[in-house]
Short mmCIF file of C-alpha atoms in Angstrom, two decimals:
data_model
loop_
_atom_site.label_atom_id
_atom_site.label_comp_id
_atom_site.label_asym_id
_atom_site.label_seq_id
_atom_site.Cartn_x
_atom_site.Cartn_y
_atom_site.Cartn_z
CA UNK Z 59 3.42 -13.87 -6.51
CA UNK Z 60 0.36 -15.87 -5.12
CA UNK Z 61 0.10 -19.39 -3.97
CA UNK Z 62 -3.16 -21.68 -3.70
CA UNK Z 63 -3.03 -25.48 -2.94
CA UNK Z 64 -5.12 -27.24 -5.26
CA UNK Z 65 -7.04 -30.75 -4.40
CA UNK Z 66 -8.35 -33.46 -6.73
CA UNK Z 67 -11.93 -31.83 -6.85
CA UNK Z 68 -10.33 -28.22 -8.14
CA UNK Z 69 -8.04 -29.58 -10.67
CA UNK Z 70 -10.32 -29.78 -13.47
CA UNK Z 71 -11.94 -26.24 -12.99
CA UNK Z 72 -8.17 -24.97 -12.97
CA UNK Z 73 -7.61 -26.55 -15.96
CA UNK Z 74 -10.89 -25.29 -17.79
CA UNK Z 75 -9.92 -21.74 -16.53
CA UNK Z 76 -6.10 -21.68 -17.45
CA UNK Z 77 -6.31 -23.32 -20.86
CA UNK Z 78 -9.58 -21.62 -21.83
CA UNK Z 79 -11.54 -24.82 -22.47
CA UNK Z 80 -14.91 -23.07 -21.88
CA UNK Z 81 -16.71 -20.12 -23.19
CA UNK Z 82 -18.36 -19.44 -20.09
CA UNK Z 83 -16.08 -17.56 -17.40
CA UNK Z 84 -17.17 -16.14 -14.14
CA UNK Z 85 -14.29 -13.59 -14.54
CA UNK Z 86 -16.22 -10.89 -16.79
CA UNK Z 87 -12.38 -9.43 -17.57
CA UNK Z 88 -11.75 -12.14 -20.03
CA UNK Z 89 -11.77 -11.07 -23.66
CA UNK Z 90 -12.37 -14.27 -25.55
CA UNK Z 91 -11.26 -12.55 -28.78
CA UNK Z 92 -7.93 -12.32 -27.25
CA UNK Z 93 -7.33 -15.65 -25.97
CA UNK Z 94 -4.99 -16.57 -29.06
CA UNK Z 95 -2.41 -14.22 -27.54
CA UNK Z 96 -2.10 -16.27 -24.71
CA UNK Z 97 0.82 -18.81 -24.70
CA UNK Z 98 2.58 -21.64 -23.03
CA UNK Z 99 5.81 -21.67 -21.29
CA UNK Z 100 5.08 -25.34 -20.24
CA UNK Z 101 2.56 -26.98 -22.32
CA UNK Z 102 0.08 -29.54 -20.50
CA UNK Z 103 -3.18 -30.91 -22.34
CA UNK Z 104 -4.49 -32.56 -19.31
CA UNK Z 105 -3.62 -31.64 -15.76
CA UNK Z 106 -5.03 -34.52 -13.87
CA UNK Z 107 -3.67 -37.02 -16.11
CA UNK Z 108 -0.21 -35.31 -16.11
CA UNK Z 109 -0.60 -35.22 -12.13
CA UNK Z 110 -1.42 -38.80 -11.83
CA UNK Z 111 1.63 -39.90 -14.14
CA UNK Z 112 4.12 -37.99 -12.19
CA UNK Z 113 2.71 -39.50 -8.99
CA UNK Z 114 2.66 -43.10 -10.21
CA UNK Z 115 6.21 -42.58 -11.43
CA UNK Z 116 7.86 -40.91 -8.44
CA UNK Z 117 5.52 -41.30 -5.24
CA UNK Z 118 7.02 -43.91 -2.90
CA UNK Z 119 4.87 -43.17 0.13
CA UNK Z 120 3.48 -46.49 1.90
CA UNK Z 121 0.02 -45.13 2.39
CA UNK Z 122 -2.29 -44.53 -0.29
CA UNK Z 123 -2.94 -40.75 -1.13
CA UNK Z 124 -5.85 -39.29 0.57
CA UNK Z 125 -8.70 -38.21 -1.74
CA UNK Z 126 -8.43 -34.89 0.03
CA UNK Z 127 -4.87 -34.45 -0.30
CA UNK Z 128 -3.01 -31.40 -2.10
CA UNK Z 129 -2.20 -32.78 -5.33
CA UNK Z 130 -0.82 -29.57 -6.49
CA UNK Z 131 -0.17 -25.69 -5.82
CA UNK Z 132 -1.31 -23.00 -8.43
CA UNK Z 133 1.14 -19.98 -8.31
CA UNK Z 134 0.23 -16.60 -10.15
CA UNK Z 135 2.80 -14.16 -11.04
CA UNK Z 136 2.18 -10.58 -12.20
CA UNK Z 137 2.71 -6.97 -11.81
CA UNK Z 138 0.61 -3.80 -12.34
CA UNK Z 139 -0.29 -2.77 -15.87
CA UNK Z 140 1.59 0.31 -16.13
CA UNK Z 141 5.01 -1.64 -15.60
CA UNK Z 142 4.08 -4.14 -18.48
CA UNK Z 143 2.94 -1.18 -20.55
CA UNK Z 144 6.49 0.39 -20.31
CA UNK Z 145 8.71 -2.65 -20.80
CA UNK Z 146 6.90 -3.81 -23.88
CA UNK Z 147 5.98 -7.48 -24.94
CA UNK Z 148 9.68 -8.64 -25.37
CA UNK Z 149 10.72 -7.68 -22.11
CA UNK Z 150 7.25 -9.00 -20.69
CA UNK Z 151 7.93 -12.78 -21.83
CA UNK Z 152 11.33 -12.55 -20.21
CA UNK Z 153 9.64 -11.39 -17.01
CA UNK Z 154 7.35 -14.42 -17.12
CA UNK Z 155 10.30 -16.78 -17.95
CA UNK Z 156 12.55 -15.21 -15.13
CA UNK Z 157 9.31 -16.09 -12.81
CA UNK Z 158 9.37 -19.89 -13.99
CA UNK Z 159 13.13 -19.97 -13.62
CA UNK Z 160 12.53 -19.16 -9.95
CA UNK Z 161 10.00 -21.70 -9.40
CA UNK Z 162 12.32 -24.44 -11.12
CA UNK Z 163 15.05 -23.60 -9.08
CA UNK Z 164 13.11 -23.65 -5.73
CA UNK Z 165 10.72 -26.43 -6.40
CA UNK Z 166 12.30 -28.69 -9.33
CA UNK Z 167 12.07 -28.41 -13.07
CA UNK Z 168 10.31 -31.84 -13.09
CA UNK Z 169 7.63 -30.65 -10.73
CA UNK Z 170 6.25 -27.55 -12.81
CA UNK Z 171 3.68 -29.44 -15.03
CA UNK Z 172 1.92 -26.35 -16.57
CA UNK Z 173 2.92 -22.42 -16.85
CA UNK Z 174 0.46 -20.51 -19.11
CA UNK Z 175 0.72 -16.91 -19.50
CA UNK Z 176 -2.85 -14.86 -20.12
CA UNK Z 177 -2.96 -11.75 -22.15
CA UNK Z 178 -6.43 -11.78 -22.68
CA UNK Z 179 -7.24 -10.00 -19.25
CA UNK Z 180 -6.73 -6.35 -18.59
CA UNK Z 181 -3.00 -7.11 -16.91
CA UNK Z 182 -0.74 -10.06 -18.10
CA UNK Z 183 -0.01 -13.07 -15.72
CA UNK Z 184 1.44 -16.29 -15.47
CA UNK Z 185 -0.27 -19.61 -14.03
CA UNK Z 186 2.12 -22.24 -13.06
CA UNK Z 187 0.98 -25.38 -11.49
CA UNK Z 188 3.50 -27.42 -9.01
CA UNK Z 189 3.18 -30.97 -8.08
CA UNK Z 190 4.82 -31.13 -4.74
CA UNK Z 191 7.06 -34.32 -5.05
CA UNK Z 192 10.32 -34.91 -3.32
CA UNK Z 193 13.33 -36.71 -3.92
CA UNK Z 194 12.46 -39.19 -1.10
CA UNK Z 195 9.23 -40.05 -3.03
CA UNK Z 196 6.78 -38.08 -0.66
CA UNK Z 197 4.03 -35.72 -1.97
CA UNK Z 198 3.90 -32.80 0.59
CA UNK Z 199 3.75 -28.96 -0.30
CA UNK Z 200 4.31 -28.18 3.39
CA UNK Z 201 7.93 -29.68 3.00
CA UNK Z 202 8.29 -26.76 0.47
CA UNK Z 203 6.26 -24.08 2.31
CA UNK Z 204 5.64 -24.52 6.08
CA UNK Z 205 3.78 -21.61 7.24
CA UNK Z 206 3.85 -17.54 6.72
CA UNK Z 207 7.49 -17.24 7.53
CA UNK Z 208 8.43 -19.41 4.60
CA UNK Z 209 6.13 -17.72 2.39
CA UNK Z 210 7.48 -13.95 3.42
CA UNK Z 211 11.14 -15.41 2.91
CA UNK Z 212 10.14 -17.00 -0.44
CA UNK Z 213 8.59 -13.33 -1.56
CA UNK Z 214 11.90 -12.00 -0.35
CA UNK Z 215 13.99 -14.58 -2.60
CA UNK Z 216 11.73 -14.06 -5.51
CA UNK Z 217 12.26 -10.10 -5.19
CA UNK Z 218 15.84 -10.35 -5.05
CA UNK Z 219 15.64 -13.04 -8.29
CA UNK Z 220 13.44 -10.85 -10.49
CA UNK Z 221 15.00 -7.49 -9.59
CA UNK Z 222 18.22 -8.36 -11.05
CA UNK Z 223 16.64 -8.20 -14.65
CA UNK Z 224 14.10 -5.35 -13.54
CA UNK Z 225 15.41 -3.16 -10.76
CA UNK Z 226 12.54 -0.81 -11.24
CA UNK Z 227 10.39 -3.01 -9.31
CA UNK Z 228 9.70 -2.51 -5.66
CA UNK Z 229 9.28 -4.99 -3.15
CA UNK Z 230 5.70 -4.92 -1.58
CA UNK Z 231 4.68 -4.79 2.10
CA UNK Z 232 4.54 -8.26 3.64
CA UNK Z 233 1.10 -9.13 5.10
CA UNK Z 234 2.91 -9.06 8.50
CA UNK Z 235 3.44 -5.43 8.12
CA UNK Z 236 0.08 -4.66 6.77
CA UNK Z 237 -1.92 -6.80 8.82
CA UNK Z 238 -3.87 -7.63 5.79
CA UNK Z 239 -5.17 -11.10 4.81
CA UNK Z 240 -3.35 -12.67 1.94
CA UNK Z 241 -5.75 -13.02 -0.91
CA UNK Z 242 -6.55 -16.27 -2.83
CA UNK Z 243 -5.40 -16.29 -6.30
CA UNK Z 244 -9.03 -15.72 -7.70
CA UNK Z 245 -9.67 -13.08 -4.98
CA UNK Z 246 -6.44 -11.39 -6.02
CA UNK Z 247 -7.42 -11.29 -9.63
CA UNK Z 248 -10.59 -9.86 -9.02
CA UNK Z 249 -9.34 -7.22 -6.66
CA UNK Z 250 -6.74 -6.21 -9.26
CA UNK Z 251 -9.01 -6.00 -12.07
CA UNK Z 252 -11.26 -3.85 -10.03
CA UNK Z 253 -8.69 -1.44 -9.06
CA UNK Z 254 -7.12 -1.15 -12.59
CA UNK Z 255 -10.86 -0.48 -13.96
CA UNK Z 256 -11.23 2.39 -11.03
CA UNK Z 257 -7.76 3.77 -12.03
CA UNK Z 258 -8.50 3.91 -15.45
CA UNK Z 259 -11.89 5.68 -15.07
CA UNK Z 260 -10.28 8.17 -12.85
CA UNK Z 261 -7.62 8.84 -15.79
CA UNK Z 262 -10.39 9.04 -18.41
CA UNK Z 263 -12.32 11.59 -16.40
CA UNK Z 264 -9.08 13.77 -15.53
CA UNK Z 265 -8.43 13.74 -19.45
CA UNK Z 266 -11.93 14.95 -19.88
CA UNK Z 267 -11.47 17.73 -17.13
CA UNK Z 268 -8.28 18.75 -18.74
CA UNK Z 269 -9.88 19.15 -22.14
CA UNK Z 270 -12.55 21.19 -20.79
CA UNK Z 271 -10.00 23.66 -18.84
CA UNK Z 272 -7.81 23.69 -21.96
CA UNK Z 273 -10.44 25.05 -24.26
CA UNK Z 274 -11.20 28.08 -21.80
CA UNK Z 275 -9.42 30.98 -20.87
CA UNK Z 276 -6.48 30.48 -18.00
CA UNK Z 277 -7.71 31.38 -14.44
CA UNK Z 278 -5.01 34.00 -14.37
CA UNK Z 279 -6.36 35.88 -17.10
CA UNK Z 280 -9.92 35.39 -15.76
CA UNK Z 281 -8.89 36.85 -12.37
CA UNK Z 282 -7.38 39.97 -14.43
CA UNK Z 283 -10.72 40.31 -16.46
CA UNK Z 284 -12.74 40.18 -13.21
CA UNK Z 285 -10.71 42.83 -11.59
CA UNK Z 286 -11.24 45.12 -14.62
CA UNK Z 287 -14.61 43.98 -14.79
CA UNK Z 288 -14.01 43.15 -18.60
CA UNK Z 289 -13.04 39.99 -20.56
CA UNK Z 290 -10.29 40.44 -22.90
CA UNK Z 291 -12.77 40.47 -25.70
CA UNK Z 292 -14.00 43.91 -24.44
CA UNK Z 293 -17.19 42.74 -23.22
CA UNK Z 294 -18.36 43.43 -19.71
CA UNK Z 295 -18.92 40.46 -17.36
CA UNK Z 296 -22.44 39.60 -16.69
CA UNK Z 297 -24.14 37.38 -13.86
CA UNK Z 298 -24.09 34.52 -16.41
CA UNK Z 299 -20.56 34.90 -17.22
CA UNK Z 300 -19.64 35.20 -13.93
CA UNK Z 301 -21.27 31.84 -12.93
CA UNK Z 302 -19.44 30.26 -15.69
CA UNK Z 303 -15.93 31.43 -14.39
CA UNK Z 304 -16.98 30.14 -10.93
CA UNK Z 305 -17.55 26.87 -12.96
CA UNK Z 306 -14.39 26.80 -14.28
CA UNK Z 307 -12.57 27.37 -10.86
CA UNK Z 308 -14.53 24.66 -9.35
CA UNK Z 309 -13.49 22.07 -12.17
CA UNK Z 310 -9.95 23.02 -11.55
CA UNK Z 311 -10.42 22.16 -7.67
CA UNK Z 312 -12.28 18.88 -8.86
CA UNK Z 313 -9.56 17.99 -11.37
CA UNK Z 314 -6.84 18.40 -8.31
CA UNK Z 315 -8.96 16.16 -6.33
CA UNK Z 316 -9.54 13.48 -8.73
CA UNK Z 317 -5.69 13.61 -9.32
CA UNK Z 318 -4.86 13.17 -5.52
CA UNK Z 319 -7.66 10.45 -5.28
CA UNK Z 320 -5.78 8.54 -8.11
CA UNK Z 321 -2.45 8.93 -6.48
CA UNK Z 322 -3.59 7.59 -3.30
CA UNK Z 323 -5.48 4.64 -4.99
CA UNK Z 324 -2.27 3.72 -6.89
CA UNK Z 325 -0.02 4.08 -3.80
CA UNK Z 326 -2.31 1.76 -1.64
CA UNK Z 327 -2.48 -0.91 -4.38
#
């Protein structure tokens, strides 16, 4: 779960991206041929218009809203691709519905003006938009989330909420524990996509190495053959054959190294 405050100047760009209203996206991971798979949990045709309507209807502040005021907050919900692949599309939708339910309970259903699920990128995710209006008529995200402690508490609450339906999920380490800087929604998506592509490349490389090894005599049989100075086909081992056998052994070692690298990358992510 990632939060990012948005001011008036950010709203249009956010809408163009979330609603796929342009063919030109900086995110190269988007597959426009799959954009019809995206769906709404809360539909909104025009973000700025809807925000202005809610403010006009419910804002009771004495002062005019500043031009640089935070008008809304964008929330991103996701998990790793492997999780979504395992649970299937029906459960995937429940995951996002439960995520939206969490926001509605914490910030008020009337404040969620948009909730869009993207399935045209490598990993499904939900973009939800909160307008921080309160029962006293004020507009303030700080009243909802005031600092890192509130954010950490909110992450704990979300994990408690979502793990009731999905107990296989694990609570990630907080930034106070890892000492890492929290990423913006855009940067988080970029890093997620990069890591997933790296993992995918490593998985493909491991598959290729496994196929190469499966097509060759097992190392134990090779060792026996070397000791007898013969292959099981009855031919003596020459210099070239010996080089090939050494190559097989190095491939086996390389394959183990790739698997270890993949495991380490998955754990750090």
